[in-house]
PDB file of C-alpha atoms and ligand atoms in Angstrom:
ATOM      1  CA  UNK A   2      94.191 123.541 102.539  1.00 35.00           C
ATOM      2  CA  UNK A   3      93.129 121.793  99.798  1.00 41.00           C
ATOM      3  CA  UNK A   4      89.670 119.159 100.587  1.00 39.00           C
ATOM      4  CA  UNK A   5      89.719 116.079  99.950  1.00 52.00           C
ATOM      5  CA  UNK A   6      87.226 115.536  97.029  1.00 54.00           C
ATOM      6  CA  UNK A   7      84.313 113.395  98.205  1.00 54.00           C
ATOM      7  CA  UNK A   8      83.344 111.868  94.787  1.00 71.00           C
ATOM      8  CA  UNK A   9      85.360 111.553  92.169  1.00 82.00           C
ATOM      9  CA  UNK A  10      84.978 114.087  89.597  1.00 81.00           C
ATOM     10  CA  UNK A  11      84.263 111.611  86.559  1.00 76.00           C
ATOM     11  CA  UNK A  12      82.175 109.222  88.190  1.00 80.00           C
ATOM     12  CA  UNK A  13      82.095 105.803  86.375  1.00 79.00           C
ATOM     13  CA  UNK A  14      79.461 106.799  84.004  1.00 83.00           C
ATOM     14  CA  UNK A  15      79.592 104.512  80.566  1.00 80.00           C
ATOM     15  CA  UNK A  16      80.780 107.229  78.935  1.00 75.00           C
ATOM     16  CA  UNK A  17      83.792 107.445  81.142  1.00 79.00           C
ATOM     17  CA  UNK A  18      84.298 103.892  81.355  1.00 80.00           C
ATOM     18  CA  UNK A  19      84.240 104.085  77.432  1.00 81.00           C
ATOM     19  CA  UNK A  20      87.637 105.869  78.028  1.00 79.00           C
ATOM     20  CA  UNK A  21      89.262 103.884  80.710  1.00 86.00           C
ATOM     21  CA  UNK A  22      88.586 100.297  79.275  1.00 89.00           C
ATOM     22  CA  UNK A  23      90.437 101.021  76.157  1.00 94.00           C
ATOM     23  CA  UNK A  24      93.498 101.669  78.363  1.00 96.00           C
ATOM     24  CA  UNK A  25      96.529  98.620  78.597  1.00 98.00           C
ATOM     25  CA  UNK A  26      99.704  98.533  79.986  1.00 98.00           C
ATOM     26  CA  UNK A  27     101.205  99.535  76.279  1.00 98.00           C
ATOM     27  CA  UNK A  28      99.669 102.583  76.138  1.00 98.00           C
ATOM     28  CA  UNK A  29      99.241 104.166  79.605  1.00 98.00           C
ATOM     29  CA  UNK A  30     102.060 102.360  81.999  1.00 98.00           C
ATOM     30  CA  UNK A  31     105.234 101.540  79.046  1.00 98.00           C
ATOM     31  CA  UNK A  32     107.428 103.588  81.334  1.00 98.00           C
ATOM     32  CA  UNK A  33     106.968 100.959  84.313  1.00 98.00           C
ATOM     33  CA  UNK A  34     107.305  97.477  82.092  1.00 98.00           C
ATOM     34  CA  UNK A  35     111.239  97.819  82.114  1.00 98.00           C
ATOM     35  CA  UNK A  36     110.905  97.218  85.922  1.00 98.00           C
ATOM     36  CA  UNK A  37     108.620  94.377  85.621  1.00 98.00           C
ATOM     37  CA  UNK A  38     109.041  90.543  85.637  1.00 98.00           C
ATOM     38  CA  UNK A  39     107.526  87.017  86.611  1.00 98.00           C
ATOM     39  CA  UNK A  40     106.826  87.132  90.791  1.00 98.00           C
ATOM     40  CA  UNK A  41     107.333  90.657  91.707  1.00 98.00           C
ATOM     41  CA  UNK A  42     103.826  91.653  93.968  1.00 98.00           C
ATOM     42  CA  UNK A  43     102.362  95.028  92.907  1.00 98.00           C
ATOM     43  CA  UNK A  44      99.539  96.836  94.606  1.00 98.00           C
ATOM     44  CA  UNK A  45      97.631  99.319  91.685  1.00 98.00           C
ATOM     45  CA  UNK A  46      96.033 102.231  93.371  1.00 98.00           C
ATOM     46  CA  UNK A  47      92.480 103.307  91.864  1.00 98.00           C
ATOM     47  CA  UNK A  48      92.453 100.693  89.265  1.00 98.00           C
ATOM     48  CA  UNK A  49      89.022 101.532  87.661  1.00 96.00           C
ATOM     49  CA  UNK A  50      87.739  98.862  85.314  1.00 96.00           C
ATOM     50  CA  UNK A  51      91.269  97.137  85.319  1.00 97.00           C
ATOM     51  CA  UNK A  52      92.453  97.161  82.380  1.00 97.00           C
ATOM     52  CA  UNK A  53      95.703  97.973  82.881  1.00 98.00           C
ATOM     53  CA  UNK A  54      95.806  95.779  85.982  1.00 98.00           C
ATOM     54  CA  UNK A  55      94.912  92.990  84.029  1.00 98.00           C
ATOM     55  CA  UNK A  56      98.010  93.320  81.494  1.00 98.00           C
ATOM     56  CA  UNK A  57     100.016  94.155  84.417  1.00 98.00           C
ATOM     57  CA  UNK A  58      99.125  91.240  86.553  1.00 98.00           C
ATOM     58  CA  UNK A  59      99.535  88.914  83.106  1.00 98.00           C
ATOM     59  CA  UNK A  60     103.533  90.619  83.433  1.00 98.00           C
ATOM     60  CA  UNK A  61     104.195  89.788  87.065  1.00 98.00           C
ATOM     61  CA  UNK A  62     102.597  86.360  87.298  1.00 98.00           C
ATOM     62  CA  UNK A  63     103.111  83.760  89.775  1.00 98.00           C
ATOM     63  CA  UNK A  64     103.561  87.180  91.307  1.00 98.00           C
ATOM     64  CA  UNK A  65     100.327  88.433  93.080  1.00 98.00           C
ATOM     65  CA  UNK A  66      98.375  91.643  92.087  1.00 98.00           C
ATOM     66  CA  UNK A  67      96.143  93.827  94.676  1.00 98.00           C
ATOM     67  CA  UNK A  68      94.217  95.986  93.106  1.00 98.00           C
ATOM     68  CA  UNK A  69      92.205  98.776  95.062  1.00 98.00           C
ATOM     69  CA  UNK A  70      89.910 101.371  94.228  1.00 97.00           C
ATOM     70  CA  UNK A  71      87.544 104.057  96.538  1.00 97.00           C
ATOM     71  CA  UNK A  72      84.155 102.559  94.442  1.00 95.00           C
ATOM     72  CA  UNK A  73      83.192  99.258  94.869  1.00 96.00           C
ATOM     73  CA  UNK A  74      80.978  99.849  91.823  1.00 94.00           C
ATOM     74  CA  UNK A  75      84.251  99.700  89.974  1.00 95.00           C
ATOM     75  CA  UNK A  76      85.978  97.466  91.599  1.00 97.00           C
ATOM     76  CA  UNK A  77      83.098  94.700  90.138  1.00 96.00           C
ATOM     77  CA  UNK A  78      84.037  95.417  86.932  1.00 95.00           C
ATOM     78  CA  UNK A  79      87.598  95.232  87.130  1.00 97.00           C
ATOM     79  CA  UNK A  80      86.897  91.312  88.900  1.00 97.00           C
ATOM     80  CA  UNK A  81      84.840  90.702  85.862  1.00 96.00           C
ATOM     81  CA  UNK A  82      87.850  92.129  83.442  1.00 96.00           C
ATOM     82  CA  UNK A  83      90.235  90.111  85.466  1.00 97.00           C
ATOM     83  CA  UNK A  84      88.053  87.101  85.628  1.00 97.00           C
ATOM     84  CA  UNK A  85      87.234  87.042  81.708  1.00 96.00           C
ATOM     85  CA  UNK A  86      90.875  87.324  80.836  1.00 96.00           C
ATOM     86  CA  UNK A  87      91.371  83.872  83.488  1.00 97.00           C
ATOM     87  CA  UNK A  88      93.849  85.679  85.623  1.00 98.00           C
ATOM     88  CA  UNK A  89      94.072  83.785  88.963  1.00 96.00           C
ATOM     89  CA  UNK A  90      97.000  85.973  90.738  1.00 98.00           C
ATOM     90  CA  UNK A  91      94.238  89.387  91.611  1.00 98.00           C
ATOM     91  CA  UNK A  92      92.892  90.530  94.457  1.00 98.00           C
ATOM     92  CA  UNK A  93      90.207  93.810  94.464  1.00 98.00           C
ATOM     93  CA  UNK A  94      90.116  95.883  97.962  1.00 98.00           C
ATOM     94  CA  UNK A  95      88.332  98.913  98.365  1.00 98.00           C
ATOM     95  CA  UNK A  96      91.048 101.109  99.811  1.00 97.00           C
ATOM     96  CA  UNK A  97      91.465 104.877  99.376  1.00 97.00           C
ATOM     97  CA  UNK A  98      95.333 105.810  98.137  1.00 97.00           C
ATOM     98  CA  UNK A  99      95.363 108.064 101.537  1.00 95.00           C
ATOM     99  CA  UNK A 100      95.190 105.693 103.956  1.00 96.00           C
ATOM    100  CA  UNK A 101      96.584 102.716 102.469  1.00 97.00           C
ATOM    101  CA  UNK A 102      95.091  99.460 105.044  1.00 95.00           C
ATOM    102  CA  UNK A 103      98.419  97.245 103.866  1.00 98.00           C
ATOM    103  CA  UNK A 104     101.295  96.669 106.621  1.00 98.00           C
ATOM    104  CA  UNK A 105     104.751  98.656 105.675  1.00 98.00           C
ATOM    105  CA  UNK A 106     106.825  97.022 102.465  1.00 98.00           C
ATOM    106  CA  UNK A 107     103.909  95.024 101.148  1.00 98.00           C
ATOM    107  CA  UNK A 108     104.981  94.999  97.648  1.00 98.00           C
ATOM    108  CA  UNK A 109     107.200  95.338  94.917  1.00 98.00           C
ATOM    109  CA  UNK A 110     105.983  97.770  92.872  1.00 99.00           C
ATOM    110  CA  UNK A 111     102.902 100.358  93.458  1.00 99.00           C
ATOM    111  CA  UNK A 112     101.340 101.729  90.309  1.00 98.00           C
ATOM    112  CA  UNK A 113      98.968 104.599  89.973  1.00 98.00           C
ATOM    113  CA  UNK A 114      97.240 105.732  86.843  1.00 98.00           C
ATOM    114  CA  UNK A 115      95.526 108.882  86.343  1.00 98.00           C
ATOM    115  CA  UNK A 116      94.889 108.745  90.290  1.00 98.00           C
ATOM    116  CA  UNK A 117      96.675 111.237  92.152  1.00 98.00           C
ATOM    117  CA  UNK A 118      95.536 114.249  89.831  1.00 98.00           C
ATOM    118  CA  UNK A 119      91.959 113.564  91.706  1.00 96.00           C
ATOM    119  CA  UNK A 120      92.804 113.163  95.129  1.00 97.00           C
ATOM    120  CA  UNK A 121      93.264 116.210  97.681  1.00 96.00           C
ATOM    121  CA  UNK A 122      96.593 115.379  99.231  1.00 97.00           C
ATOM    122  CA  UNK A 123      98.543 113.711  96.402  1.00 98.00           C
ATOM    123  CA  UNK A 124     101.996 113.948  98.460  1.00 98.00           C
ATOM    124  CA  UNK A 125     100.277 112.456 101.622  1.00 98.00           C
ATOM    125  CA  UNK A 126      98.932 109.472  98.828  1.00 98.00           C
ATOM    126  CA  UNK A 127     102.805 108.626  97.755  1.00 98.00           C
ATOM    127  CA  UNK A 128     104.103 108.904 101.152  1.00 98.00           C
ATOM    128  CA  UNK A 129     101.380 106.053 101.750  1.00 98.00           C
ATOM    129  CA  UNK A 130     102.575 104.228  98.442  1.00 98.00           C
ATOM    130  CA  UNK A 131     106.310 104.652  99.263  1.00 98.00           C
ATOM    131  CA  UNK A 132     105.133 102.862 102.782  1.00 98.00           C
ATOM    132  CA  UNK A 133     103.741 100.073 101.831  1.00 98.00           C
ATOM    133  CA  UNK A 134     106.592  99.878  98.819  1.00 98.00           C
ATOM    134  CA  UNK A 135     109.392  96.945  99.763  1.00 98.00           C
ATOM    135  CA  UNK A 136     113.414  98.279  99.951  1.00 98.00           C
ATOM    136  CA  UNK A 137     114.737  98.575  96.552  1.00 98.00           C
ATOM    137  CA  UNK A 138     110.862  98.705  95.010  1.00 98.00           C
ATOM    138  CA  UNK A 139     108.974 100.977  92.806  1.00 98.00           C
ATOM    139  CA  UNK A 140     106.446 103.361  93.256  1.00 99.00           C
ATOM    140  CA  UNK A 141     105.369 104.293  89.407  1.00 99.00           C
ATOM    141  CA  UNK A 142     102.570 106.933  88.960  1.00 99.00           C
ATOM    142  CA  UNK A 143     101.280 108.996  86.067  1.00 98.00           C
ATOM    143  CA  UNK A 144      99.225 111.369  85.368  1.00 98.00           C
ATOM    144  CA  UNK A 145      97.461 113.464  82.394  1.00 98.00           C
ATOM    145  CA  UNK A 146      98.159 117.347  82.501  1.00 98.00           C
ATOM    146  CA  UNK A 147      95.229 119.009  81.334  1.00 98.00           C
ATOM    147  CA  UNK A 148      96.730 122.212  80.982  1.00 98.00           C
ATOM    148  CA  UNK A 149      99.193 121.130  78.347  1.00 98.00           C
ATOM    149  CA  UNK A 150      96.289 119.069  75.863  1.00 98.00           C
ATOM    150  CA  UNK A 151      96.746 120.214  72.353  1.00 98.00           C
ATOM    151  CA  UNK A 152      94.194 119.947  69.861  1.00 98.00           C
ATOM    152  CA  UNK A 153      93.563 121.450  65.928  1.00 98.00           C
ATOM    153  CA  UNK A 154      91.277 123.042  64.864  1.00 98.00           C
ATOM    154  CA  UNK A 155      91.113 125.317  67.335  1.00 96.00           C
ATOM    155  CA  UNK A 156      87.249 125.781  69.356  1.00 97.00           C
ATOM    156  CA  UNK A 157      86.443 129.110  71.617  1.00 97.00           C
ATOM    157  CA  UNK A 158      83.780 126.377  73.216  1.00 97.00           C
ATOM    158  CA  UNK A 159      86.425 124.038  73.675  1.00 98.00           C
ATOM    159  CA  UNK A 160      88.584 126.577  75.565  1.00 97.00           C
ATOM    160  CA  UNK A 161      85.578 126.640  77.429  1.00 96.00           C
ATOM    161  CA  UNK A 162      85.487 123.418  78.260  1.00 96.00           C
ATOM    162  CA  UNK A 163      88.791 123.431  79.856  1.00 97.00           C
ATOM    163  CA  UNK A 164      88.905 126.503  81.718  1.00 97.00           C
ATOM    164  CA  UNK A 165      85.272 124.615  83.268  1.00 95.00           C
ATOM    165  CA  UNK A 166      87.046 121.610  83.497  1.00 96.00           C
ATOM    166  CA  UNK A 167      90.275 122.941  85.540  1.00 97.00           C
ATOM    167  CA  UNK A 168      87.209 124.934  87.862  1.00 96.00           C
ATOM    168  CA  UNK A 169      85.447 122.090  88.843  1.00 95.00           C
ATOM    169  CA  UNK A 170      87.972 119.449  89.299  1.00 95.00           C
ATOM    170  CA  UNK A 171      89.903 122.260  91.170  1.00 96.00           C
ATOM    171  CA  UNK A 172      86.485 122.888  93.644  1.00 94.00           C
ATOM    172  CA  UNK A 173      86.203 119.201  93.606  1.00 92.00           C
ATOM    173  CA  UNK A 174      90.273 119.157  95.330  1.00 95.00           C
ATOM    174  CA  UNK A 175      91.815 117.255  92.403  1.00 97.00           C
ATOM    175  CA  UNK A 176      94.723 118.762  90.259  1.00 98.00           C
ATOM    176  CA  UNK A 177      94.249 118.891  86.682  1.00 98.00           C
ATOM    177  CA  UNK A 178      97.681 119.926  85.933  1.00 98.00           C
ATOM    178  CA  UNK A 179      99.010 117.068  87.600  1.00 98.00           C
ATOM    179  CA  UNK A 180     101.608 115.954  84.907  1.00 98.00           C
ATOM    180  CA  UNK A 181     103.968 118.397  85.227  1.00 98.00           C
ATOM    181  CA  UNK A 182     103.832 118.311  89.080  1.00 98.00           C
ATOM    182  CA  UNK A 183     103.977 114.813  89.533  1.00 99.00           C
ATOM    183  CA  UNK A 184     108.443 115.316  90.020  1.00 99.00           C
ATOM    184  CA  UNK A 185     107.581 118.194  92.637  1.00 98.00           C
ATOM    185  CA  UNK A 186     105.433 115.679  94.416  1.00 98.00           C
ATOM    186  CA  UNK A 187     107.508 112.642  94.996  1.00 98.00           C
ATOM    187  CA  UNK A 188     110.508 115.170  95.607  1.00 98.00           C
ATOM    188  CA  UNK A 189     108.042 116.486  98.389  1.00 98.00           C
ATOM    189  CA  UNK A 190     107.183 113.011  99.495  1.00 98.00           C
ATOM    190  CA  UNK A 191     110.883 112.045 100.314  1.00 98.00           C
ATOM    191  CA  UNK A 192     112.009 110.201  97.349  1.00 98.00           C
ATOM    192  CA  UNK A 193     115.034 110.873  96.275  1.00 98.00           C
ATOM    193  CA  UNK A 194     116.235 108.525  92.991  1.00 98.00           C
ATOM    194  CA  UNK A 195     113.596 109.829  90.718  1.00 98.00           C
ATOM    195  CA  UNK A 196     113.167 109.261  86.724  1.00 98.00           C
ATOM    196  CA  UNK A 197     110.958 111.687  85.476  1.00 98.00           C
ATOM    197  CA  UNK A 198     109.374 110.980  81.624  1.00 98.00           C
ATOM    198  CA  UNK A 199     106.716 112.041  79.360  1.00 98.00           C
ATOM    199  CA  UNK A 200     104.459 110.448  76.869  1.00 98.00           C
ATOM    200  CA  UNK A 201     101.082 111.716  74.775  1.00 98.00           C
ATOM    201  CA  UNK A 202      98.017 109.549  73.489  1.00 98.00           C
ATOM    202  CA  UNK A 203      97.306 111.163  70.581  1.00 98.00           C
ATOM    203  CA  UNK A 204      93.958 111.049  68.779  1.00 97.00           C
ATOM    204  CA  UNK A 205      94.024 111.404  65.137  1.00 97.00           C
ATOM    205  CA  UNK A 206      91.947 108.953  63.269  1.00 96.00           C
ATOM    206  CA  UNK A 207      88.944 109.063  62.308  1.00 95.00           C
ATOM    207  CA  UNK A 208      87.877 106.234  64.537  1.00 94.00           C
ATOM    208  CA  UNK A 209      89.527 107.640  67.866  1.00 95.00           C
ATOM    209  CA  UNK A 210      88.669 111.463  66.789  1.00 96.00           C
ATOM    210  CA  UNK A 211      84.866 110.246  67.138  1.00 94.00           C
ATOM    211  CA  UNK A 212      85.498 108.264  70.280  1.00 95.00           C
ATOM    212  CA  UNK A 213      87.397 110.784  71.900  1.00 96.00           C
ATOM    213  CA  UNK A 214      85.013 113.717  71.159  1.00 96.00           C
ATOM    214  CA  UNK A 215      81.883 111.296  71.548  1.00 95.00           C
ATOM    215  CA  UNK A 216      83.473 109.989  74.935  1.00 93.00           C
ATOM    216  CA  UNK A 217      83.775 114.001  75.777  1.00 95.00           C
ATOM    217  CA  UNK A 218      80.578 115.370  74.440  1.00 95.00           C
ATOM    218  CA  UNK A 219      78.594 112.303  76.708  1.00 93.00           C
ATOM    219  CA  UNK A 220      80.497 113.000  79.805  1.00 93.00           C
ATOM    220  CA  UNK A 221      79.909 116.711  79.753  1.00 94.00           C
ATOM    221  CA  UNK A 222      76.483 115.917  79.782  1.00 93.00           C
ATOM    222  CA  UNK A 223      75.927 113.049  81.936  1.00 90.00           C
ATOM    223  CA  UNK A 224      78.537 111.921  84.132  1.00 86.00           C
ATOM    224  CA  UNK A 225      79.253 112.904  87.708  1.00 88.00           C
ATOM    225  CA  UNK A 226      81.546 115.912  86.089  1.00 89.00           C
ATOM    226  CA  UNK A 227      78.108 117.313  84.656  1.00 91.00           C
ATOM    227  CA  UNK A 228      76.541 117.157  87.915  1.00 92.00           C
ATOM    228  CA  UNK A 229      79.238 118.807  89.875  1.00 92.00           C
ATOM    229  CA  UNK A 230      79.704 121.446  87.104  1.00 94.00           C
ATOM    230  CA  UNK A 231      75.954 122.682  87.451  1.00 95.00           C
ATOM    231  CA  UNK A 232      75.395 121.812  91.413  1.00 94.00           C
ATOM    232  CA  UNK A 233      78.986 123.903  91.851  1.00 94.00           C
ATOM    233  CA  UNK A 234      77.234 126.900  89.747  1.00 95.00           C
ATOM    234  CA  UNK A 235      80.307 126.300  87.389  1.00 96.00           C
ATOM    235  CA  UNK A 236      77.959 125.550  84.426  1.00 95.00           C
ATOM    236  CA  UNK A 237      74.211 125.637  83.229  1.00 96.00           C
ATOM    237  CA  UNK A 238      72.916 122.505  81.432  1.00 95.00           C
ATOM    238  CA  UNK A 239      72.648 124.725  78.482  1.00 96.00           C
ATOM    239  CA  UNK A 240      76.129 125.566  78.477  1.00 96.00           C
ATOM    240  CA  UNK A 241      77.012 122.089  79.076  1.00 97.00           C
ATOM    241  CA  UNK A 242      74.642 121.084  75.772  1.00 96.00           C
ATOM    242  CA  UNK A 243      76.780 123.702  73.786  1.00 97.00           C
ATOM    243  CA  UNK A 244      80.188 122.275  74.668  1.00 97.00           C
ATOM    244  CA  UNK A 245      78.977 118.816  74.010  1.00 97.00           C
ATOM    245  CA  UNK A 246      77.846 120.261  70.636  1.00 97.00           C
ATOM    246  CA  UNK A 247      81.723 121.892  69.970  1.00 98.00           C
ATOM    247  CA  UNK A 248      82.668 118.570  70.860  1.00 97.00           C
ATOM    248  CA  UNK A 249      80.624 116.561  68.213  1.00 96.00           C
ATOM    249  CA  UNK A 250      81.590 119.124  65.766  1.00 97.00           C
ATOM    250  CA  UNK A 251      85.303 118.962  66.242  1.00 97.00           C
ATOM    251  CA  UNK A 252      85.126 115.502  65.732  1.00 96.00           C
ATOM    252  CA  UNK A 253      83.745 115.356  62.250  1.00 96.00           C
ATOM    253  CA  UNK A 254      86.708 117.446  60.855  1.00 96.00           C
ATOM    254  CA  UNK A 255      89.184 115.132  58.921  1.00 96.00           C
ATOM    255  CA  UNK A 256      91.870 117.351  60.157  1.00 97.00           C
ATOM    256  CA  UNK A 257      91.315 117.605  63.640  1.00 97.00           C
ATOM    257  CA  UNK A 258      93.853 116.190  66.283  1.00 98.00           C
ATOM    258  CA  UNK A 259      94.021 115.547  69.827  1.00 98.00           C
ATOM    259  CA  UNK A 260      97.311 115.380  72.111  1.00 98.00           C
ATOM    260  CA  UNK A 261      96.998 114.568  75.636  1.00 98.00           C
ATOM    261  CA  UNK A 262     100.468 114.452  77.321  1.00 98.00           C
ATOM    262  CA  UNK A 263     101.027 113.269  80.999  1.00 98.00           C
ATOM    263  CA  UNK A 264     103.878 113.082  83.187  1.00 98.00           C
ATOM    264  CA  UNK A 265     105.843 110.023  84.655  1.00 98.00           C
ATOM    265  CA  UNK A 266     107.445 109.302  87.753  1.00 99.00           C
ATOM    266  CA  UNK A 267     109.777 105.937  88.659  1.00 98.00           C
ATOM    267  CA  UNK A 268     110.701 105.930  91.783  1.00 98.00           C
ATOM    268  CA  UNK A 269     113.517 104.092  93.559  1.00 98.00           C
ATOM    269  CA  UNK A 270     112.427 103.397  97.607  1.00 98.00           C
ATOM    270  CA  UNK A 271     115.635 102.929  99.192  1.00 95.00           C
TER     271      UNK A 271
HETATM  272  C1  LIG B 326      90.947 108.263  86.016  1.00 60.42           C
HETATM  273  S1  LIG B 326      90.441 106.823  86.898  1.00 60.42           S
HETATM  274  C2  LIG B 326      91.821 105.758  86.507  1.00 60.42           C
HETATM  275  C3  LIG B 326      91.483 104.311  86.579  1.00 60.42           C
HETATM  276  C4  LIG B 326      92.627 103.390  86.120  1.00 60.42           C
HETATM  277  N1  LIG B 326      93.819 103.590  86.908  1.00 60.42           N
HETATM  278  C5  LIG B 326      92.895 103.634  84.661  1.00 60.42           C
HETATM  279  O1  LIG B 326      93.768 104.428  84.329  1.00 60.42           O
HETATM  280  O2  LIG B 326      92.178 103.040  83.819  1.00 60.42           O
HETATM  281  C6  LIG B 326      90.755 107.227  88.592  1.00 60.42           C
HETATM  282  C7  LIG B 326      90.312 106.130  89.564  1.00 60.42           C
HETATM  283  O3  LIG B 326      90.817 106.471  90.869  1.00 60.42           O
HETATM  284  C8  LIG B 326      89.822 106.189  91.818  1.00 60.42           C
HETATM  285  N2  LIG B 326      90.086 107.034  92.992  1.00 60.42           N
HETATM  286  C9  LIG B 326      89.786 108.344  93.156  1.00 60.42           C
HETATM  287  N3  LIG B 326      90.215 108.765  94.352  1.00 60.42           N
HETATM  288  C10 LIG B 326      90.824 107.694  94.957  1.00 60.42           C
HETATM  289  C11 LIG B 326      91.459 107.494  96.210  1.00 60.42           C
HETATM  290  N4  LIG B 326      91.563 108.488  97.090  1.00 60.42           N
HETATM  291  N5  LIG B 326      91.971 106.263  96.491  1.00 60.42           N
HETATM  292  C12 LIG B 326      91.851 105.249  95.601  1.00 60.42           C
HETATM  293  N6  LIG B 326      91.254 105.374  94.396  1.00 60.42           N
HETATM  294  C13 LIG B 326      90.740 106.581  94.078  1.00 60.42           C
HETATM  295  C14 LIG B 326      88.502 106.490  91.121  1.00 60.42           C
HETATM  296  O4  LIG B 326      87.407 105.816  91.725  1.00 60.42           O
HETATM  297  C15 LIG B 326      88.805 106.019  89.699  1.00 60.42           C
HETATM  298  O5  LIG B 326      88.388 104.682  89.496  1.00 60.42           O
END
């Protein structure tokens, strides 16, 4: 059986933080907003920095937001996202998506974002969201499938880099081909009025080729994914300096392209 990880893979090192702050509700949760309106109460499971919970609890207001996350490092910055944008309906709780501390049908809607790909029993962790999830709510969740990224030119190093990323995120007990199980999950978790969709970020300026690769070549080499790749015996720092080098590289070609599809679930609790 599968171990829960004990950190999570990324860490919140700047350099993934430079990733999750640029996410909003338009770009990473569109499939939810049809569901959403003035007063619903939704609970967003590892928020991060809050981004998204901000624009989300902009969406539902007078409705209340809670918004939890395992690190309480985090979970400061997402106040200070919520409190700069003058948002008055959030709450932050440290709370781990297993083992949800909220009585049964709590809220409207529960969103997750690029959550359940890192935890080690991601059916257990909607079972808990479909709990706490009112009669004739939502439970929303997506997730990034590493396995189906795309990207031109092609890069032996970068192949690399995700056959060492899929390793250590695996030996970590996250799923990096979450996406495309995400249906298989919440079939597994009891729901039964599923709507299953799919949407890509794509990366194709140059502005977002250099932040994406930059954002990459940084982490490899400094976040909490560099440590585990090299304490794991996954990786040698030197390796690690070469992929972060592919990375750099890739970025500087006016041709290159990134695609990073993820699956979507919406699901009815009856
Ligand atoms: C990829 S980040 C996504 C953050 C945010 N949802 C976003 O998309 O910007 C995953 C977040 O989930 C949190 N996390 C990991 N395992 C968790 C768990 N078991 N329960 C709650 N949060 C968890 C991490 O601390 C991290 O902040």
């Amino acid at each position: 059986m599968t171990q829960q990880p004990v950190v999570y893979t990324h860490g919140h090192h700047e350099s993934v933080l430079r990733s999750h702050t640029w996410r909003t509700a338009a770009n990473s949760a569109a499939y939810l907003l049809g569901e959403l309106r003035p007063g619903l109460d939704l609970l967003d499971v590892g928020c991060g920095p809050g981004t998204i919970t901000a624009d989300l609890a902009a969406l539902v207001a007078p409705g209340r937001v809670t918004a939890v996350d395992t690190s309480e490092e985090v979970l400061a910055k997402a106040r200070a996202t919520a409190a700069e944008r003058g948002l008055e309906n959030v709450e932050f709780a440290v709370a781990d998506v297993q083992a949800l501390d909220f009585p049964d049908d709590s809220f409207d809607v529960v969103h997750a974002h690029q959550v359940l790909q890192h935890v080690g029993d991601p059916v257990g962790a909607l079972r808990e969201m479909r709990r706490v999830c009112r009669p004739g709510g939502i439970v929303a969740a997506r997730d990034s499938d590493y396995g189906a990224f795309a990207w031109y030119p092609e890069r032996p190093v970068l192949d690399g880099w995700l056959e060492l990323y899929h390793r250590v995120a695996r030996a970590n007990g996250g799923e990096p081909d979450a996406g495309r199980r995400l249906f298989a999950w919440a079939r597994s978790a009891g729901f039964t009025d599923v709507a299953v969709t799919t949407t890509a970020w794509t990366f194709a300026t140059p502005e977002e080729r250099a932040w994406w690769s930059g954002l990459w070549a940084d982490r490899t080499t400094a976040s909490s994914y560099a440590d585990l790749a090299v304490e794991g015996g996954h990786a040698t720092r030197a390796e690690l300096a070469e992929i972060a080098a592919a990375w750099r590289e890739w970025g500087t070609r006016e041709d290159a392209s990134f695609m990073v599809p993820h699956g979507e679930v919406l699901c009815r609790v009856s």
